[in-house]
mmCIF file of C-alpha atoms in Angstrom:
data_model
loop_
_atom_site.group_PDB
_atom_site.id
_atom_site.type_symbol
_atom_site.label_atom_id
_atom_site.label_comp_id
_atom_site.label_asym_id
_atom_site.label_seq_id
_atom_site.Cartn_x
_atom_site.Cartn_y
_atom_site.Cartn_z
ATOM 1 C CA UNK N 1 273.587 113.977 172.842
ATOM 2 C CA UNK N 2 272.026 113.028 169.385
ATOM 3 C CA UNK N 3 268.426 113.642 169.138
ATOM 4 C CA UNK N 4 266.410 110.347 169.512
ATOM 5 C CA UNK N 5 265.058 109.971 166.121
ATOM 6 C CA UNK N 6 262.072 110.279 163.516
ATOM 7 C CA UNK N 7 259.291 109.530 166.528
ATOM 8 C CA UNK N 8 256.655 112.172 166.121
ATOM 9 C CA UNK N 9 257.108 114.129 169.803
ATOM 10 C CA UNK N 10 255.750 114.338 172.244
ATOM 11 C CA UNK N 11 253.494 111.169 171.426
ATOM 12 C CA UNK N 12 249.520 111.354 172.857
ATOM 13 C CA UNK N 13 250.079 110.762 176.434
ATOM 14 C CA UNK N 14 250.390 107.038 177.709
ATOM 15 C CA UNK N 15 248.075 105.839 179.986
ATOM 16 C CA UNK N 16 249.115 102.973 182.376
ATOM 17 C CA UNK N 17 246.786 101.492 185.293
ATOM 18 C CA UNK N 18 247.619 104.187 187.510
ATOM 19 C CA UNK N 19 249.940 106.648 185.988
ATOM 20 C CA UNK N 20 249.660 108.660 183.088
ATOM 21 C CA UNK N 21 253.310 109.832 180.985
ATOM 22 C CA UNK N 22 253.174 112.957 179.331
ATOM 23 C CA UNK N 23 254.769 116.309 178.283
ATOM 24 C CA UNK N 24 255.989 118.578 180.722
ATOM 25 C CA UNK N 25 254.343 121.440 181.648
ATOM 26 C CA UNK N 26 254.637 124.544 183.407
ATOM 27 C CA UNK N 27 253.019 122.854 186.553
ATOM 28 C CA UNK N 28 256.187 120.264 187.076
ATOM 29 C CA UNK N 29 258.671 123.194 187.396
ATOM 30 C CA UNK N 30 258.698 122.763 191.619
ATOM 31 C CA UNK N 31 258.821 118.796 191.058
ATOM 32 C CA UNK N 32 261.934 119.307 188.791
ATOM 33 C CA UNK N 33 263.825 121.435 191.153
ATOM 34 C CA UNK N 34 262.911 118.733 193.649
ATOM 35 C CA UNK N 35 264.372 116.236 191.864
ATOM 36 C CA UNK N 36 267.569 117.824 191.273
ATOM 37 C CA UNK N 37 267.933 119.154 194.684
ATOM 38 C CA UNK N 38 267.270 116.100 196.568
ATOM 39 C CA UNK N 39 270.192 114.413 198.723
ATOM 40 C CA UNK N 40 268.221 110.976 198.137
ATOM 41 C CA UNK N 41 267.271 110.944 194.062
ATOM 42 C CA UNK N 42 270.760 112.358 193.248
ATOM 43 C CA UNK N 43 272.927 109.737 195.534
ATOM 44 C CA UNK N 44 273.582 108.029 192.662
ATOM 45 C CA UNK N 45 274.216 111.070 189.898
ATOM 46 C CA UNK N 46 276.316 113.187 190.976
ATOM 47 C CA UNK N 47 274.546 114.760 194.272
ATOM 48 C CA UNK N 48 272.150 117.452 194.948
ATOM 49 C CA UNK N 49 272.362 120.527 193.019
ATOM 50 C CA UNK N 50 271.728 123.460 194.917
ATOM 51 C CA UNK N 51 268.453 124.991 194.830
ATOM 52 C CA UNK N 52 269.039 128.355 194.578
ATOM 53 C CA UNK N 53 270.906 128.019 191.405
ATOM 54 C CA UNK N 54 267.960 125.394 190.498
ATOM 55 C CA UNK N 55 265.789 128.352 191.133
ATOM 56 C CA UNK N 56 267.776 130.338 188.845
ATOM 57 C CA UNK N 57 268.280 127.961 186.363
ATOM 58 C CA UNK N 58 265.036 125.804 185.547
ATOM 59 C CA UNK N 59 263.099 127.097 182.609
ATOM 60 C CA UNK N 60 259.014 127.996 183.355
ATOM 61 C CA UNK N 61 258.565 125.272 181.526
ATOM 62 C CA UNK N 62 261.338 122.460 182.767
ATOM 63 C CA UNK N 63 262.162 119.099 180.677
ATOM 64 C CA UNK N 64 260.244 119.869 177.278
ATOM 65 C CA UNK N 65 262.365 117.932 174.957
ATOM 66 C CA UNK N 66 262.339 114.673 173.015
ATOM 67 C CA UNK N 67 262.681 111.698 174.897
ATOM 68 C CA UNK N 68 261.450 113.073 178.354
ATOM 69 C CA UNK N 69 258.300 111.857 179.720
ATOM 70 C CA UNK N 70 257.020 113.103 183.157
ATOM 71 C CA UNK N 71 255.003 110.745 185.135
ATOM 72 C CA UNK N 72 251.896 111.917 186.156
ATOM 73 C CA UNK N 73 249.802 110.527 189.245
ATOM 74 C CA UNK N 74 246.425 111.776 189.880
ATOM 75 C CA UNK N 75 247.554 115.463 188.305
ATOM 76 C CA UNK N 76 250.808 115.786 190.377
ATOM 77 C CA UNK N 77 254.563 114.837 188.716
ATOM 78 C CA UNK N 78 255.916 112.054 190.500
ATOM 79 C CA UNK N 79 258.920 111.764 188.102
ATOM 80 C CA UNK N 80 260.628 111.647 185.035
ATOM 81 C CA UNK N 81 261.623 108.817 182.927
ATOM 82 C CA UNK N 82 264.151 109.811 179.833
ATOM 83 C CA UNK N 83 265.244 107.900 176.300
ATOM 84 C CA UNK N 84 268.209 109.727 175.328
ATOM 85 C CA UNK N 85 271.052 108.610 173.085
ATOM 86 C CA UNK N 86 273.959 107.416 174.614
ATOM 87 C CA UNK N 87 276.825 109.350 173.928
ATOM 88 C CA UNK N 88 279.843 107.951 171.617
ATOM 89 C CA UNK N 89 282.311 108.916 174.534
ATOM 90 C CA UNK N 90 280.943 107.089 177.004
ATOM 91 C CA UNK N 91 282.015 103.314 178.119
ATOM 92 C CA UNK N 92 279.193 100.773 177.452
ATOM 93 C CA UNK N 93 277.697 100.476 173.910
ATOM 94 C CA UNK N 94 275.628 97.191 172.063
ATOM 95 C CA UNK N 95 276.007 98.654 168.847
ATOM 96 C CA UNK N 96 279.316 99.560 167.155
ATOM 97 C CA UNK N 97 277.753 102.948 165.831
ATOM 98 C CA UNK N 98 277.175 103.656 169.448
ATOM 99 C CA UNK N 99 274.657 105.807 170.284
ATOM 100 C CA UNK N 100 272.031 103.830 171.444
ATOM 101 C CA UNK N 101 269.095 104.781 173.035
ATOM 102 C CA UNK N 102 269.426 104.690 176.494
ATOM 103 C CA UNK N 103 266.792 104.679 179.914
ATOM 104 C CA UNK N 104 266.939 107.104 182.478
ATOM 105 C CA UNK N 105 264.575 107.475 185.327
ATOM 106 C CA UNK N 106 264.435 109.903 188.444
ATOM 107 C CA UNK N 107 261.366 109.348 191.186
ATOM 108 C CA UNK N 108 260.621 111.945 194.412
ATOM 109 C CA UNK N 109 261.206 109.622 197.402
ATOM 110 C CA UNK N 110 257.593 109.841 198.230
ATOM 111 C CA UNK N 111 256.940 107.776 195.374
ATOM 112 C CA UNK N 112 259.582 105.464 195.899
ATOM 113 C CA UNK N 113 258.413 101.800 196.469
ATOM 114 C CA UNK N 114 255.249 102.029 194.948
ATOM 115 C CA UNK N 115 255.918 100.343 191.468
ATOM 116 C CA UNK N 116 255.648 103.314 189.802
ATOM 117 C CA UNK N 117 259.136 103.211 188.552
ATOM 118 C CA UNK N 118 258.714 99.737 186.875
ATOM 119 C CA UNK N 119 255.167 101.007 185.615
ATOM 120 C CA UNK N 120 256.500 103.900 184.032
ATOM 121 C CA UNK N 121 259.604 102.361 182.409
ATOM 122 C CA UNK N 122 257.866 99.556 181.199
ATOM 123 C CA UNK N 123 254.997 101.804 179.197
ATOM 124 C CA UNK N 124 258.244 104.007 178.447
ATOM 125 C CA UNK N 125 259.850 100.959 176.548
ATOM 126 C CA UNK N 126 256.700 99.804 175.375
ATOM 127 C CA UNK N 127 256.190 103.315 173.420
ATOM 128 C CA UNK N 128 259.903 103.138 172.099
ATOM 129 C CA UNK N 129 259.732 99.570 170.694
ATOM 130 C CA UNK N 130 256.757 100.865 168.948
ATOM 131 C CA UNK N 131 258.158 104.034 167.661
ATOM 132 C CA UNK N 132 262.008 102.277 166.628
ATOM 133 C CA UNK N 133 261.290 98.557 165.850
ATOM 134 C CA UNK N 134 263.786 96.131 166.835
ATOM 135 C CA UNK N 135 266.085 98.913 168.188
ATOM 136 C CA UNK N 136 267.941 97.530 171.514
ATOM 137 C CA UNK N 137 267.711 100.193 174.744
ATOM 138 C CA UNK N 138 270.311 100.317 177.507
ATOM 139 C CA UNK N 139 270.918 101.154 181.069
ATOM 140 C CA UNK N 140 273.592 101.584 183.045
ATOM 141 C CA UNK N 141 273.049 102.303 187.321
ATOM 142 C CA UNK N 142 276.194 101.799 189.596
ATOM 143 C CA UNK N 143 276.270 98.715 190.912
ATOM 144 C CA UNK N 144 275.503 99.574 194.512
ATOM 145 C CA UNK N 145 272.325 101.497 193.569
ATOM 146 C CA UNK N 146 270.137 98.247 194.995
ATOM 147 C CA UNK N 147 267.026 99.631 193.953
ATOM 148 C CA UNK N 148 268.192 100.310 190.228
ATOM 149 C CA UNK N 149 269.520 97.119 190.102
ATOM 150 C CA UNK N 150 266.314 95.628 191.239
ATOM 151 C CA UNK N 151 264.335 97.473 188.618
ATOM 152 C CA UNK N 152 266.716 96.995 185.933
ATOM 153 C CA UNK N 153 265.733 93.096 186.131
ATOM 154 C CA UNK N 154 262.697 93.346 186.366
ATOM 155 C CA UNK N 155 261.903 95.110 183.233
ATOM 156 C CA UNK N 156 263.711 92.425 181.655
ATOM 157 C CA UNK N 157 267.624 94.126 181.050
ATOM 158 C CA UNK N 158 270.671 91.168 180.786
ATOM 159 C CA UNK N 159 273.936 92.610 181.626
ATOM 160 C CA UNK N 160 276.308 93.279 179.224
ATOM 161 C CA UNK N 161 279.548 94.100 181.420
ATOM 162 C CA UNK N 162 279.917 96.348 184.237
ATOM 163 C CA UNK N 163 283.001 98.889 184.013
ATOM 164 C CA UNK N 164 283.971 101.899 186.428
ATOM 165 C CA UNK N 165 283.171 105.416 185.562
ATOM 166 C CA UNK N 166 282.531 108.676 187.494
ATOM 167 C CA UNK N 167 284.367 106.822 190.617
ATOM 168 C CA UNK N 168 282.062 104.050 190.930
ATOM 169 C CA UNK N 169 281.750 100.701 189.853
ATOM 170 C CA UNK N 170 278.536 100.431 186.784
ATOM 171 C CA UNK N 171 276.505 97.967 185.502
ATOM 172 C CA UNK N 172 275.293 98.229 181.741
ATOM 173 C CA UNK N 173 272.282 95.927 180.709
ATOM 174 C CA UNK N 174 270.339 95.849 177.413
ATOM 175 C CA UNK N 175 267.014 95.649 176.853
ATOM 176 C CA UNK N 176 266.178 94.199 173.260
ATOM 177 C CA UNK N 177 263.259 95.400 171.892
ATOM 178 C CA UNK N 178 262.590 92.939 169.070
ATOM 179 C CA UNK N 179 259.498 92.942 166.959
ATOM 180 C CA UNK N 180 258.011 88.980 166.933
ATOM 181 C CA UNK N 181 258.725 88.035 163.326
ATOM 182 C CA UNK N 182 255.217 86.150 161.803
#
């Protein structure tokens, strides 16, 4: 993965109506593990990872890299939302450099249902239309993840074609973040 660019990181933290996306912090290390070790978040990537390796494995400080926001409610990680280059290798690109930047998003179940996903995401895209003008984003969800699917409209993606990888059928969308000329 290429680093996301010249955006100064991590940014202030954003501040939605309920949710605040920030840095990780030492805090979040039990809500990561959760995340990765959970049957329902990880239906769609690749399953659960165990959690004694997770254990093992997750830094004291989990996620602290450009491009990773953890979303806060009232003090406690709810989940993550990720901008991440999409690699070269990969089906699905917008761009014929590649590399894109691309949205990723992972939500306890708890939280599920709530909006918080399409809050997050949106203040997410918000920050990186500000940060790389006129820069398109993508996503790509398998196609029978309904509720990515769902959220993928709603914050405004088009489909660009859908294509099978890792065994399942995917759905690639673009999100163009375009600067209003005056």
């Amino acid at each position: 993965m290429t680093e996301l660019g010249p955006a100064v990181w991590p940014p202030a933290p954003i501040r939605t109506e309920r949710l605040v996306l920030r840095e990780s912090e030492a805090r979040d290390r039990a809500a990561f593990i959760e995340l990765f070790a959970s049957t329902e978040v990880r239906t769609y990537l690749g399953g659960p990872r165990p959690r004694d390796e997770l254990e093992r494995a997750v830094p004291e400080v989990p996620g602290r890299r450009p491009g990773l926001f953890v979303i806060d409610l009232d003090g406690a990680m709810i989940g993550t939302t990720t901008l991440d280059r999409r690699d070269a290798e990969r089906p699905g690109h917008v761009s014929p450099d590649a590399g894109e930047a691309e949205l990723g998003y992972m939500f306890l179940p708890e939280a599920w249902g709530c909006g918080y996903a399409a809050e997050a995401c949106a203040a997410a895209l918000d920050w990186f239309a500000d940060a790389f003008p006129s820069e398109p984003v993508v996503l790509c969800t398998q196609t029978a993840n309904d509720r990515s699917m769902r959220l993928a409209a709603k914050l405004g993606f088009t489909e660009v074609e859908q294509f099978e990888e890792y065994g399942a059928e995917q759905w690639f969308g673009v999100w163009p973040s375009v600067t209003p000329s005056g």
